[in-house]
Each structure stands twice: as C-alpha cells, then as structure tokens.
Tab-separated table of C-alpha atoms and ligand atoms in Angstrom:
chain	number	residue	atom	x	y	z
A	1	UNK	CA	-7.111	-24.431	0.951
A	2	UNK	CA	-10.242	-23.161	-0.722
A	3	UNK	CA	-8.840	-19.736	-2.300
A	4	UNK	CA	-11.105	-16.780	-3.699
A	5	UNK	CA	-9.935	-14.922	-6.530
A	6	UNK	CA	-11.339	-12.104	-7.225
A	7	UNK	CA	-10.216	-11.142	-11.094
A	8	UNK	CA	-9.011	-14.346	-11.825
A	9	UNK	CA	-9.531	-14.218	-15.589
A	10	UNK	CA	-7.823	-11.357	-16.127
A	11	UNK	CA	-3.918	-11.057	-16.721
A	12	UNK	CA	-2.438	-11.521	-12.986
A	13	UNK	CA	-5.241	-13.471	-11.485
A	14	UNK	CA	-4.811	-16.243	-14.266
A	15	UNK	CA	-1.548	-17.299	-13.409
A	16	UNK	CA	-2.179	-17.223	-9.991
A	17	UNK	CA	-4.963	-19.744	-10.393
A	18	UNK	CA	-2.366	-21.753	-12.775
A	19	UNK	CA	0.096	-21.373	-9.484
A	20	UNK	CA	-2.626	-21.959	-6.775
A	21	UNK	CA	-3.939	-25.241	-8.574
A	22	UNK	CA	-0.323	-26.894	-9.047
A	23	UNK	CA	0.449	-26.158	-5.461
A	24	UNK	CA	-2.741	-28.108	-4.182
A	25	UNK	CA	-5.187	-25.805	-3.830
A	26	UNK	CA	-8.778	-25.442	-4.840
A	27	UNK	CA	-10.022	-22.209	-6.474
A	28	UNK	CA	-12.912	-20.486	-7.186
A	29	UNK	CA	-12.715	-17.802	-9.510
A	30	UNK	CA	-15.033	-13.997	-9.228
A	31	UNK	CA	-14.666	-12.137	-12.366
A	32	UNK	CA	-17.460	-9.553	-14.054
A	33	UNK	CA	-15.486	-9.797	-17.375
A	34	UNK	CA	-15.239	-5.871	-17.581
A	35	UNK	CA	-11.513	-6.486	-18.953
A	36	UNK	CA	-11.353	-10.435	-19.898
A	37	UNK	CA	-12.657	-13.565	-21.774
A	38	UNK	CA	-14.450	-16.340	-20.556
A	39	UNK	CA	-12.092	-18.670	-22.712
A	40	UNK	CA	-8.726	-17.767	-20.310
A	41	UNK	CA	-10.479	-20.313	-18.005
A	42	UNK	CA	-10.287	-22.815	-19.928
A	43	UNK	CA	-7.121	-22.189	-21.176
A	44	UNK	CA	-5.998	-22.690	-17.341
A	45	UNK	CA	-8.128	-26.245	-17.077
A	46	UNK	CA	-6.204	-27.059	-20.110
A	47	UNK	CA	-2.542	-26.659	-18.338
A	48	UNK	CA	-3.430	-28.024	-15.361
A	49	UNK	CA	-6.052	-30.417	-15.963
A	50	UNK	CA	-7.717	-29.178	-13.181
A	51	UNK	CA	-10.874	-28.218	-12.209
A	52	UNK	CA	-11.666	-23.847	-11.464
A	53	UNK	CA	-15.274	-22.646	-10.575
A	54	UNK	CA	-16.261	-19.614	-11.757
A	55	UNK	CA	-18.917	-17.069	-10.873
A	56	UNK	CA	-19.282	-13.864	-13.203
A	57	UNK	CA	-19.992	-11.244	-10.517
A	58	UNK	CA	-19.593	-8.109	-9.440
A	59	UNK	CA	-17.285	-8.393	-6.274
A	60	UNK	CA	-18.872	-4.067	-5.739
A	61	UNK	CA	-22.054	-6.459	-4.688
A	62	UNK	CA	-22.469	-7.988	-1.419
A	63	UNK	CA	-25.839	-10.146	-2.130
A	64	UNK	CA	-23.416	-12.022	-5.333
A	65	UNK	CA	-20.619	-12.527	-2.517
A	66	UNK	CA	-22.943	-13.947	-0.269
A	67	UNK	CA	-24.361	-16.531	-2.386
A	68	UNK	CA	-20.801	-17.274	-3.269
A	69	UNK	CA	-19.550	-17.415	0.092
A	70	UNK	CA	-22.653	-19.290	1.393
A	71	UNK	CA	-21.964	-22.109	-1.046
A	72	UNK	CA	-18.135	-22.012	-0.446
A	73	UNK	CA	-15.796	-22.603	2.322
A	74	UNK	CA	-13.236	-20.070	1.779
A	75	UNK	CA	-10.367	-20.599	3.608
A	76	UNK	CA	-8.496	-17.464	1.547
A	77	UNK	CA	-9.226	-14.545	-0.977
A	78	UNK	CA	-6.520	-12.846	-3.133
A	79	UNK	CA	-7.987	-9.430	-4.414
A	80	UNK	CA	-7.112	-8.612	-7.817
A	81	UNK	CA	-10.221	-6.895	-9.051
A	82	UNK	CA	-9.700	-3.624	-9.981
A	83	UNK	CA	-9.645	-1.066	-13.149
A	84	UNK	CA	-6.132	-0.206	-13.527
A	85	UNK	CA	-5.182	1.963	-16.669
A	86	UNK	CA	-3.740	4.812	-15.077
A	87	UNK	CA	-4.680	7.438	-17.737
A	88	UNK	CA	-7.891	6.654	-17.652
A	89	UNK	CA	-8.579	7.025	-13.801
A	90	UNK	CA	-7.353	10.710	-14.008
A	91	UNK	CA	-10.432	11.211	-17.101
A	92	UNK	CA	-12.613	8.825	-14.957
A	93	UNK	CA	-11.549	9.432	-11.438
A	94	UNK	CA	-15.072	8.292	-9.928
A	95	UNK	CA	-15.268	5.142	-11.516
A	96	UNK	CA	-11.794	3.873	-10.571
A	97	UNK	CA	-12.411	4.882	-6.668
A	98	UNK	CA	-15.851	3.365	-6.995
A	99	UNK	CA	-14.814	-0.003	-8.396
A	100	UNK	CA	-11.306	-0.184	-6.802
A	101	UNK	CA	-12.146	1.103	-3.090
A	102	UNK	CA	-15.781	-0.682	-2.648
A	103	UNK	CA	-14.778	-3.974	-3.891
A	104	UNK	CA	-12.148	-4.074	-1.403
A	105	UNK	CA	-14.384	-2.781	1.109
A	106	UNK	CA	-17.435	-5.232	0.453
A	107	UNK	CA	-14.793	-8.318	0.091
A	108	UNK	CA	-13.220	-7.667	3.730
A	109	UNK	CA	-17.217	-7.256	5.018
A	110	UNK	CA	-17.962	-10.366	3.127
A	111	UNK	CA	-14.816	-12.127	5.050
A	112	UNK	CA	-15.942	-10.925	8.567
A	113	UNK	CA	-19.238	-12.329	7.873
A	114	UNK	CA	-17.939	-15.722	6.734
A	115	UNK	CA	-14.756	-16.177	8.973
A	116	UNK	CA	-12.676	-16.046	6.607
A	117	UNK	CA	-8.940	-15.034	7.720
A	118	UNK	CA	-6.469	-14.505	4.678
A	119	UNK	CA	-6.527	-11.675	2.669
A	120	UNK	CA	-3.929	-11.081	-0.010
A	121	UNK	CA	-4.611	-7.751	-1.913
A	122	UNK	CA	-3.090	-6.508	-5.361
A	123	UNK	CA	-0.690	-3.506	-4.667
A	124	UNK	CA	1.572	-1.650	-6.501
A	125	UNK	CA	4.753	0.290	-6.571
A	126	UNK	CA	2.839	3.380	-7.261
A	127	UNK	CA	2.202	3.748	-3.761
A	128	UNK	CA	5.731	5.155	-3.134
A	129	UNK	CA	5.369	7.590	-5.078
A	130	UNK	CA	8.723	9.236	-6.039
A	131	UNK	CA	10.947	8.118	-3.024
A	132	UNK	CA	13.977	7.765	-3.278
A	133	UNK	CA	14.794	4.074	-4.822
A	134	UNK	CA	15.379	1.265	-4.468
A	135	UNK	CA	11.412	1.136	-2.799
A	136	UNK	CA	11.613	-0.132	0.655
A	137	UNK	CA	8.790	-1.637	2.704
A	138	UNK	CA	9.376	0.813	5.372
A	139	UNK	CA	9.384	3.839	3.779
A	140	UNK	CA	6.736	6.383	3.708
A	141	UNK	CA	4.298	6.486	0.996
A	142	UNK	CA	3.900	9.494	-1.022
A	143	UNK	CA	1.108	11.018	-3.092
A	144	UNK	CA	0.805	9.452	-6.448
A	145	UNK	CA	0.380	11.408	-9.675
A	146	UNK	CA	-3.181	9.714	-10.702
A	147	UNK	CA	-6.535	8.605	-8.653
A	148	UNK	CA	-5.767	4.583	-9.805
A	149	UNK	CA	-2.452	4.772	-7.193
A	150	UNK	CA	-4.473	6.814	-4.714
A	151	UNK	CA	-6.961	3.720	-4.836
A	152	UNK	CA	-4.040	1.395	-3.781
A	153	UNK	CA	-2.478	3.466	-1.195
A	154	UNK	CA	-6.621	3.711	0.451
A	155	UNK	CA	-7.468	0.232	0.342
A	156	UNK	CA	-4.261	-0.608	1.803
A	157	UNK	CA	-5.079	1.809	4.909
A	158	UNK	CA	-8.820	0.349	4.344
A	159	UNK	CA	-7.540	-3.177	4.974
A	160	UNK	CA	-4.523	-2.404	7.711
A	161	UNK	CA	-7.487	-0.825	9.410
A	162	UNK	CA	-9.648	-4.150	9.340
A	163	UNK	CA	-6.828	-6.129	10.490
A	164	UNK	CA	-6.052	-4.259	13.981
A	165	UNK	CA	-9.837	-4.416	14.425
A	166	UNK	CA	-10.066	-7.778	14.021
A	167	UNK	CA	-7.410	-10.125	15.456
A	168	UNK	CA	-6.884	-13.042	13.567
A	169	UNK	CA	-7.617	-11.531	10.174
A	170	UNK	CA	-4.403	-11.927	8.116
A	171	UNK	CA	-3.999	-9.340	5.487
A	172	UNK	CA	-0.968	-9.606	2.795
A	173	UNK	CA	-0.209	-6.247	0.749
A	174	UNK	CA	1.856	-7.131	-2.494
A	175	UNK	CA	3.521	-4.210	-3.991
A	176	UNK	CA	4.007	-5.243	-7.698
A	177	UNK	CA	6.665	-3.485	-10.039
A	178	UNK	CA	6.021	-4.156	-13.591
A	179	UNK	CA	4.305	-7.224	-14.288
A	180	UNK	CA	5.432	-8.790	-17.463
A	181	UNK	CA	5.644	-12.214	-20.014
A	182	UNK	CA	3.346	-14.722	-20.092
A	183	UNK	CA	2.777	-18.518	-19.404
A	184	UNK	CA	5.400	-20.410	-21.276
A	185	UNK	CA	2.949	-22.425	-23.151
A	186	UNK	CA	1.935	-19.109	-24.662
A	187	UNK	CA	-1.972	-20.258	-24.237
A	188	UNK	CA	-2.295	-17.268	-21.720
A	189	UNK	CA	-0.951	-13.525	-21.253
A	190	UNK	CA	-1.547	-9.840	-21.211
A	191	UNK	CA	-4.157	-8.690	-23.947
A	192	UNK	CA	-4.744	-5.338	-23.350
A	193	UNK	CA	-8.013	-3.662	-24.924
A	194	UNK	CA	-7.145	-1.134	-27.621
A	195	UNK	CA	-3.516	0.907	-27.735
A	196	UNK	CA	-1.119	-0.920	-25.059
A	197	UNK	CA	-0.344	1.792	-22.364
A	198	UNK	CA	2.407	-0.624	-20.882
A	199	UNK	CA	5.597	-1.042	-22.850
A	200	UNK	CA	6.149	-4.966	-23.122
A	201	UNK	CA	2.383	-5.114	-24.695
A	202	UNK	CA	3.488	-1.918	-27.029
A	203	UNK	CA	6.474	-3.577	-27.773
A	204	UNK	CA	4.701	-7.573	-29.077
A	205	UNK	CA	2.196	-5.044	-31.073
A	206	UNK	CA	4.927	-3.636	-32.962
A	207	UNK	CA	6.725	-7.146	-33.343
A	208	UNK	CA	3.285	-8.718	-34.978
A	209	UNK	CA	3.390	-5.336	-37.196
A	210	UNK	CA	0.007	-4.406	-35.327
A	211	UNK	CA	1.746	-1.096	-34.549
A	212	UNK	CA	4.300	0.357	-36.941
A	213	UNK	CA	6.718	1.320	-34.625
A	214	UNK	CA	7.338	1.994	-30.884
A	215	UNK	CA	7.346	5.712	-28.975
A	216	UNK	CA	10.145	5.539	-26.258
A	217	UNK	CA	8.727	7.791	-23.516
A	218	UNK	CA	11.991	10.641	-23.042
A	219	UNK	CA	15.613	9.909	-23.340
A	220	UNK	CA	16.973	12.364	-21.219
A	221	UNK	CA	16.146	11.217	-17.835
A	222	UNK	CA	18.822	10.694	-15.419
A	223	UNK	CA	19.822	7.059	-16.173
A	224	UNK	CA	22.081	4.768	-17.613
A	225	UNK	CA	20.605	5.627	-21.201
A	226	UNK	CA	18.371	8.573	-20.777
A	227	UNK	CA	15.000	6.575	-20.888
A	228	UNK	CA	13.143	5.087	-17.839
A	229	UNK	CA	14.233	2.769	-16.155
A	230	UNK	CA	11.901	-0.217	-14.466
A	231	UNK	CA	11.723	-3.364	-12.336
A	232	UNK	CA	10.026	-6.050	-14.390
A	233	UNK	CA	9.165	-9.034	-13.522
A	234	UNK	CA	7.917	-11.995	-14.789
A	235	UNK	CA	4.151	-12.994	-14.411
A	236	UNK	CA	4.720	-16.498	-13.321
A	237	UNK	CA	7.189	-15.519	-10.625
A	238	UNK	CA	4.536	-12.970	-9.698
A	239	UNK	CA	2.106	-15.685	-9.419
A	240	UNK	CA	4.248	-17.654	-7.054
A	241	UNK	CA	4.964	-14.727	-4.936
A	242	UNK	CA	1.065	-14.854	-4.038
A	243	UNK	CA	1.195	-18.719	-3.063
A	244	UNK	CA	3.908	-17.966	-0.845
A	245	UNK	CA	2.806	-15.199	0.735
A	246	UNK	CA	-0.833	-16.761	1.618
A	247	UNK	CA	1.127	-20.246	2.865
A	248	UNK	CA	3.239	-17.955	4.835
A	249	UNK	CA	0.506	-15.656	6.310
A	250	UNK	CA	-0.412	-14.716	9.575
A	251	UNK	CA	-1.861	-12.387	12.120
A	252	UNK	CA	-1.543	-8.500	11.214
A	253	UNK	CA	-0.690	-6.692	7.811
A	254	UNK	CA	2.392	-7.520	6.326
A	255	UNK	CA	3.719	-5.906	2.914
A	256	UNK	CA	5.737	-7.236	0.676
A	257	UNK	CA	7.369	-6.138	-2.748
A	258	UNK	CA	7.612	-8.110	-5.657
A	259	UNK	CA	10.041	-7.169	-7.859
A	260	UNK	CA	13.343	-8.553	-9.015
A	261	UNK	CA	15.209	-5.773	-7.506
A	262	UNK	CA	17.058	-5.004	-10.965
A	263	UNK	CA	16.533	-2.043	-12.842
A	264	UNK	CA	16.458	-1.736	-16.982
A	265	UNK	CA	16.124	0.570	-19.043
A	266	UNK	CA	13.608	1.490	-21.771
A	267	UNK	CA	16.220	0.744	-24.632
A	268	UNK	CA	17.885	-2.290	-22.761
A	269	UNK	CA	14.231	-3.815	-22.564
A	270	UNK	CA	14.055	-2.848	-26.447
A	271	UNK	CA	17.329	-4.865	-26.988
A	272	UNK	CA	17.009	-7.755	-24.963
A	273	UNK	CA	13.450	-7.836	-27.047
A	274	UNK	CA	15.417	-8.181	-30.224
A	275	UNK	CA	17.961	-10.453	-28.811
A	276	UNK	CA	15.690	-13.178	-27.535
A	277	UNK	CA	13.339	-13.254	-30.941
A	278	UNK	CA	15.664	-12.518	-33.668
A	279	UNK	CA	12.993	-9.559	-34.779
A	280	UNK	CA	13.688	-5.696	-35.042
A	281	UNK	CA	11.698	-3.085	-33.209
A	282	UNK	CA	11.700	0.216	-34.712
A	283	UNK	CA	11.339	3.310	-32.476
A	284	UNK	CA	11.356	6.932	-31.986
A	285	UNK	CA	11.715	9.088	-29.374
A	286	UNK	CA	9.048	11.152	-28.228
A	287	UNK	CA	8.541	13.657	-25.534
A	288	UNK	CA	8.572	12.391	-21.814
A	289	UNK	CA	4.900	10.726	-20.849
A	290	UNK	CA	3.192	13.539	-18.421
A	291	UNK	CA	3.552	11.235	-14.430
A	292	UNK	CA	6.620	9.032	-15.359
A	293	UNK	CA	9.173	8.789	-12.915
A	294	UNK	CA	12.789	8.804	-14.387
A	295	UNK	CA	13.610	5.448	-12.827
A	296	UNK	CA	12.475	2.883	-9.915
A	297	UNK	CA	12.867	-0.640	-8.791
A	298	UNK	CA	12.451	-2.803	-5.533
A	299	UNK	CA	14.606	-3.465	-2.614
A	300	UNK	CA	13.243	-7.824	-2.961
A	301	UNK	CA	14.964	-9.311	0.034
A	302	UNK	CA	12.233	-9.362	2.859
A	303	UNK	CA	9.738	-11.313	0.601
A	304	UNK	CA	13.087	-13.441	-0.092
A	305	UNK	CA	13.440	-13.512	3.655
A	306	UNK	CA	10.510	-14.007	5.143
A	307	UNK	CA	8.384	-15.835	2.695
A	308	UNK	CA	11.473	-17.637	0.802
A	309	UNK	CA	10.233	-16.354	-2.364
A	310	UNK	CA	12.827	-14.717	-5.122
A	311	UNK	CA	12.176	-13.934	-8.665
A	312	UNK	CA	13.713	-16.211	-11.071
A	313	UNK	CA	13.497	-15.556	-14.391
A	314	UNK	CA	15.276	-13.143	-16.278
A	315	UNK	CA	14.736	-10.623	-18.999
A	316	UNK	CA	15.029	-13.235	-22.008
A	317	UNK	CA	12.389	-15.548	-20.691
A	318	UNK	CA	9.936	-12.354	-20.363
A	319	UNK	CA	10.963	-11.061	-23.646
A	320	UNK	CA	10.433	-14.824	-25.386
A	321	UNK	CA	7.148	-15.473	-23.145
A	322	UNK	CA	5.827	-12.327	-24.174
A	323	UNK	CA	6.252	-12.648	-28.081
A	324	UNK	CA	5.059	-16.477	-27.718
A	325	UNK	CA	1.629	-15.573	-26.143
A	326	UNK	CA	1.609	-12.286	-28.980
A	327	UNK	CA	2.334	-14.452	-31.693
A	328	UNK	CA	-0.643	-17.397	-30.795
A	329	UNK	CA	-3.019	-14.582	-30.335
B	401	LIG	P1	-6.684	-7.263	-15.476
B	401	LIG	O1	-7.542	-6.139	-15.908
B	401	LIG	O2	-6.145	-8.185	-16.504
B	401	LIG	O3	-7.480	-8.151	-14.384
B	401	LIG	C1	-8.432	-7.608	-13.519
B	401	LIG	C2	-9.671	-8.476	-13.581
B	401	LIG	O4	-10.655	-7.963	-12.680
B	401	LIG	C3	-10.328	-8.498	-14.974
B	401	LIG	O5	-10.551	-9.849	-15.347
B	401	LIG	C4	-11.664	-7.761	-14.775
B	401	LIG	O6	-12.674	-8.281	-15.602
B	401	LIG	C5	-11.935	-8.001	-13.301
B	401	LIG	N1	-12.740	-6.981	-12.614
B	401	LIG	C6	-12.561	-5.631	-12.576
B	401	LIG	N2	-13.493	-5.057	-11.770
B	401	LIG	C7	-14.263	-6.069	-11.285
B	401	LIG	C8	-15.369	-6.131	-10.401
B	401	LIG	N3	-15.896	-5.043	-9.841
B	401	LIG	N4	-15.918	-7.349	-10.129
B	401	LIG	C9	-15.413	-8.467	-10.676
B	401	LIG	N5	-14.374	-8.473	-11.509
B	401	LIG	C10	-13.798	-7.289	-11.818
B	401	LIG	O7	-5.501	-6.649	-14.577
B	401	LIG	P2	-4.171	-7.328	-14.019
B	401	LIG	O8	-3.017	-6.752	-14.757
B	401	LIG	O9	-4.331	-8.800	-13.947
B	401	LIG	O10	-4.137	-6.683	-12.571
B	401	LIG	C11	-4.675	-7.364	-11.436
B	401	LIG	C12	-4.554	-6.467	-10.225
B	401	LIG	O11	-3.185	-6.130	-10.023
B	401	LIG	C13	-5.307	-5.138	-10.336
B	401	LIG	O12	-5.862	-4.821	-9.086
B	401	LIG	C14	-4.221	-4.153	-10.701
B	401	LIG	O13	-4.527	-2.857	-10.278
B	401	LIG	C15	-3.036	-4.720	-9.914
B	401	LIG	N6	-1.726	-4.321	-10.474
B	401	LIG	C16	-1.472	-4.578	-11.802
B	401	LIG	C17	-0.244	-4.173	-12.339
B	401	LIG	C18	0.061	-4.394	-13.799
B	401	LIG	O14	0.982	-3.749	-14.317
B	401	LIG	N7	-0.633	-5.302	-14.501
B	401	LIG	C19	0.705	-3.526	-11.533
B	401	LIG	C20	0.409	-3.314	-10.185
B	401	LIG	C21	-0.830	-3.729	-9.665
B	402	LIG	N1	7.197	3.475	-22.133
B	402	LIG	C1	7.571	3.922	-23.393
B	402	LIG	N2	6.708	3.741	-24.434
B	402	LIG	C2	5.489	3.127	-24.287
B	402	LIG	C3	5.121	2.669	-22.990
B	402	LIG	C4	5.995	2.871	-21.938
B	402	LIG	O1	8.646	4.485	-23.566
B	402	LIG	O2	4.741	3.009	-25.268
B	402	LIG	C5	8.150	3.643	-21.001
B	402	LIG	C6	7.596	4.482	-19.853
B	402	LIG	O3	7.861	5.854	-20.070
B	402	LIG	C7	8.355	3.887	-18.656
B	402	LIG	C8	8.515	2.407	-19.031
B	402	LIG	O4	8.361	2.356	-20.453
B	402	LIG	O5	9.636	4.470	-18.575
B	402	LIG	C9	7.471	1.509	-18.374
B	402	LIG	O6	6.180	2.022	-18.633
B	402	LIG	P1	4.855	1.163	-18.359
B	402	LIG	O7	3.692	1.980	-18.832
B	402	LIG	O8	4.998	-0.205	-18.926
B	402	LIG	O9	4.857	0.997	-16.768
B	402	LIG	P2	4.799	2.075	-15.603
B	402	LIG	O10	5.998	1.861	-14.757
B	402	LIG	O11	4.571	3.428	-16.130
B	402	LIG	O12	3.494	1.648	-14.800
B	402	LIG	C10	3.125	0.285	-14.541
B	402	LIG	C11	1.611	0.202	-14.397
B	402	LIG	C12	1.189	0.985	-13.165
B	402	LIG	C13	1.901	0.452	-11.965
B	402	LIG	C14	3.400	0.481	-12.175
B	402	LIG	C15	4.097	-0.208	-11.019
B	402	LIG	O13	0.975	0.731	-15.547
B	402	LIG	O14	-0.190	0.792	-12.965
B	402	LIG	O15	3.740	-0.194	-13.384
B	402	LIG	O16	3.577	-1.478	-10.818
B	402	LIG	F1	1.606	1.206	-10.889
C-alpha cells in the first residue's frame, strides 16, 4: 500500500516508516520540521535501502495536502503530527489545539476528497485520565490534567465522528504508553529539543554527563518503591503495532492500546539503566511533578487478540537502545 505519514521524521513516525518499508510498503513522508531534521530520512534510506518521499508541509494546510494527494495514490495515512510536550500546551494552550485538532481535521477532509479509507491516528494513554489501571479499551475517558491530552481525547471523537458518517472509512486509534529506545543500529531515536521532559531521554543526558544528575519525580506515591510507576515500551515494537493495525483494519473505529502491559517503576527503570550499560546514574529526589499520576499501565491483550500484535522487547533492550542512539549523537 501507498501509506501517508504525517510526522514521519520525527521520533515515532521514523520507525514506522523503517517498519512500513520492510513490510512492503511504499511511503511518503509529510513533515514541517517544527521538531526534526531533514537528515533522519536518510538515516531510514540507509537501513532499509529503500526509497521514502518527502514533502515538508504543513499537514494544518489543505492546498499542500492536495498537491500531495493529487500526485499520490494513498491507499493509507497514519497521523502522527502533533506538538506534544505536555507542559508546554498548558503555557501555550492555543497553539497545541490549533496544530493538534486542525491537522487532524484537514487530513480526514483531505481523505474524503481523495477516497482514501485507512486512518491510523497517534493516541495516548492520557486519554484515561486517572482510571483505575490497568487502562482498558472500554473504559470511560476522563478529563486530562493539560490541553495536549484534551487534543487527543477531541480528535479521537473528531475522527469516530467521520467514521459513522462515512461508511467505509476505517479509522484506527492507538493509545500509546510510554514510548521508549531507539533503532538498534543506534542511527535513529528520540532527540528531544532542550531539557528532556521524559525520563528515558533525562536519563541518556545524564549518562553522556550532559546533565549532572537525574530528579526522580516523588518517592512517596503508592507503589512498589514510592516513585511512578509506567508502561514503557519499546519504539520498534511501537512501530510494528501501527503495521498491524493498518493490515488488520476495517470498517468503523477501533482502539487499541499499545503497551506491554507491565508496570516499572521510576527507580527500577534507573536500575535496569545501570544494569544494561555498566554506567551509574546519580539522582535525587525532588518534589512530586504538578499532573503525574502515581502509577499506570495497559491492559495489551485485544491488540494481541485481534491484530496478533504483542510487545517484545524488554526493559534491557530499551535501556541499551536508548544509550546506543545517546552515545552516536
Ligand atoms: P515528534 O515531535 O518526534 O514527531 C512529530 C513530528 O510531527 C515532528 O517531526 C514534527 O516536525 C511534525 N509536525 C508537528 N506539527 C506538524 C504539522 N502541523 N505539519 C507537519 N508536521 C508537523 O513526536 P513523537 O514522539 O514521534 O510523537 C508522534 C505522535 O505520537 C504525536 O502525535 C504525539 O502526540 C503522539 N504520542 C507521543 C508519545 C511520546 O511519548 N512520544 C506518547 C503518546 C502519543
Ligand atoms: N520522571 C522523573 N524525572 C524526570 C522525568 C520523569 O522522575 O526527569 C518520572 C515521572 O514523574 C513519571 C515517569 O518518570 O513517574 C515517566 O515520566 P515521563 O515524563 O517520561 O512520562 P509521562 O508518563 O509523564 O508522560 C508520557 C508523555 C505523555 C503521554 C504519556 C502516555 O510525556 O505525553 O507518556 O503516553 F501522554
């Protein structure tokens, strides 16, 4: 299939195109740049020896998408585009519902126009809010602490919406936990602009001695060690998840999470760190980070079930994939 990605040089969206390419597919790539390089491209051609077109556009503008979609046959479009620091979309609320709502809005126009019947949009596991875990499909969402997660939970109505209006529009809604690790040849990964709000990315800085020394978020949350527990998973099992779910798509909206379904800790990621690279990490505790949730992972088995996709890799392989692609930097 001809697949759209929208965001495909950024963290996510270049793995998927790694993913896409090796299972057959062709891709064209829609990226403005606003939070990647140019080079991650060609990083991708490089590992697959493939071929990826790219357009640098807006996907907010619908003349750029029809030029692109008048010179493409699209068969499919995986939505990553988006702004998606969480701190900053409560100091900028406007431009993370501008960007993140009307690019979602404009794509799904752009895919009436064309015919174009596979969606598979970029969700998250901030849409539950703080239900009780693990997160379930089914439940109820709940209001989110910040206007990025309200941005989710909209275009997620936004795009349910489109689909009951229009039958044979397919629409996939991927709930990611925490995205992690890299490619294992290290020649892509997460390379955050300025101070890392994410812990793996915090915790490479402070490995490379960018960062003296780590600040663990509370330890006296109800968990196994006091500090927040989370579900991460590995970026190239997050990839695949998005192959599977567009081979395995069809009529309606259908949500899926993508987690491992494991929880670990703060501390336990810290070790594990350690463990895998033979390198210390000093921390400190610090007061709780204003939002967090003590602890919250994913109930995994009806993406297991119905799209016969399952994380595989485990904590060591994130911790050594992320300090690979840190180290090359
Ligand atoms: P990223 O910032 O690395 O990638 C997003 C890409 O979109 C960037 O290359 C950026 O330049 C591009 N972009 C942004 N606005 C655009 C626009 N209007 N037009 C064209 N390109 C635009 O982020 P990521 O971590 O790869 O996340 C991808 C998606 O997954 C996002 O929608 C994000 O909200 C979602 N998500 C990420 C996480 C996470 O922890 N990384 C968790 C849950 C959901
Ligand atoms: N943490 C620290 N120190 C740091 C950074 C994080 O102790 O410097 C702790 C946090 O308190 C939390 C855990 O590490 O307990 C994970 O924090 P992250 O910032 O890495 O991830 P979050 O779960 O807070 O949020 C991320 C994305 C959200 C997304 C969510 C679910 O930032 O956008 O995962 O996908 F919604």
């Amino acid at each position: 299939m001809n697949i759209l990605v929208t965001g495909g040089s950024g963290y996510i969206g270049s793995h998927t195109c790694i993913s896409l390419l090796e299972a057959g597919h062709s891709v064209i790539v829609a990226d403005n740049l606003s939070n990647s390089k140019i080079g991650v491209l060609d990083e991708v051609r490089n590992i697959t020896n493939k071929e990826v077109v790219f357009y640098k556009i807006d996907v907010t503008n619908a003349e750029a998408l029809d030029t692109l979609f008048s010179k493409h046959d699209i068969d499919g479009v995986i939505h990553f585009a988006g702004f998606k620091a969480v701190g900053e979309s409560v100091s900028a609320p406007s431009k993370y519902y501008f960007n993140n709502i009307v690019s979602t809005l404009v794509l799904a126009e752009a895919c009436q126009k064309y015919g174009v019947r596979k969606f598979v949009f970029s969700s998250s596991a901030t849409v539950y809010g703080d239900n009780a875990v693990p997160f379930v499909e089914t439940m109820n969402l709940l209001p989110t602490t910040n206007p990025y997660g309200e941005t989710k939970a909209m275009s997620e109505r936004i795009l349910t919406d489109i689909a009951k209006a229009n039958p044979g529009f397919s629409v996939a809604l991927l709930r990611y936990f925490n995205p992690v690790g890299a490619h294992e040849s290290g020649m892509i990964g997460e390379a955050p602009n300025g101070l890392p709000n994410n812990l793996m990315p915090y915790v490479t800085q402070v490995a490379k001695g960018k960062l003296n020394k780590l600040r663990v978020f509370g330890n006296d949350y109800p968990t196994v060690d006091g500090t927040g527990v989370r579900d991460y998973i590995h970026v190239v099992d997050l990839a695949e998840g998005h192959v599977a779910a567009l081979d395995n798509l069809h009529e309606g909206t259908h949500v899926f999470n993508l987690g491992t379904g494991r929880g670990t800790s703060v501390l336990e990621l810290v070790r594990a760190f350690e463990k895998a690279n033979n390198i210390e990490i000093p921390y400190e505790v610090v007061d709780r980070r204003l939002g967090d949730i003590a602890s919250f992972y994913a109930d995994a088995s009806k993406a297991e079930r119905e799209l016969a996709w399952k994380a595989k890799k485990d904590l060591v392989s994130m911790c050594r994939d992320a300090w690979r692609f840190e180290k090359h930097h």
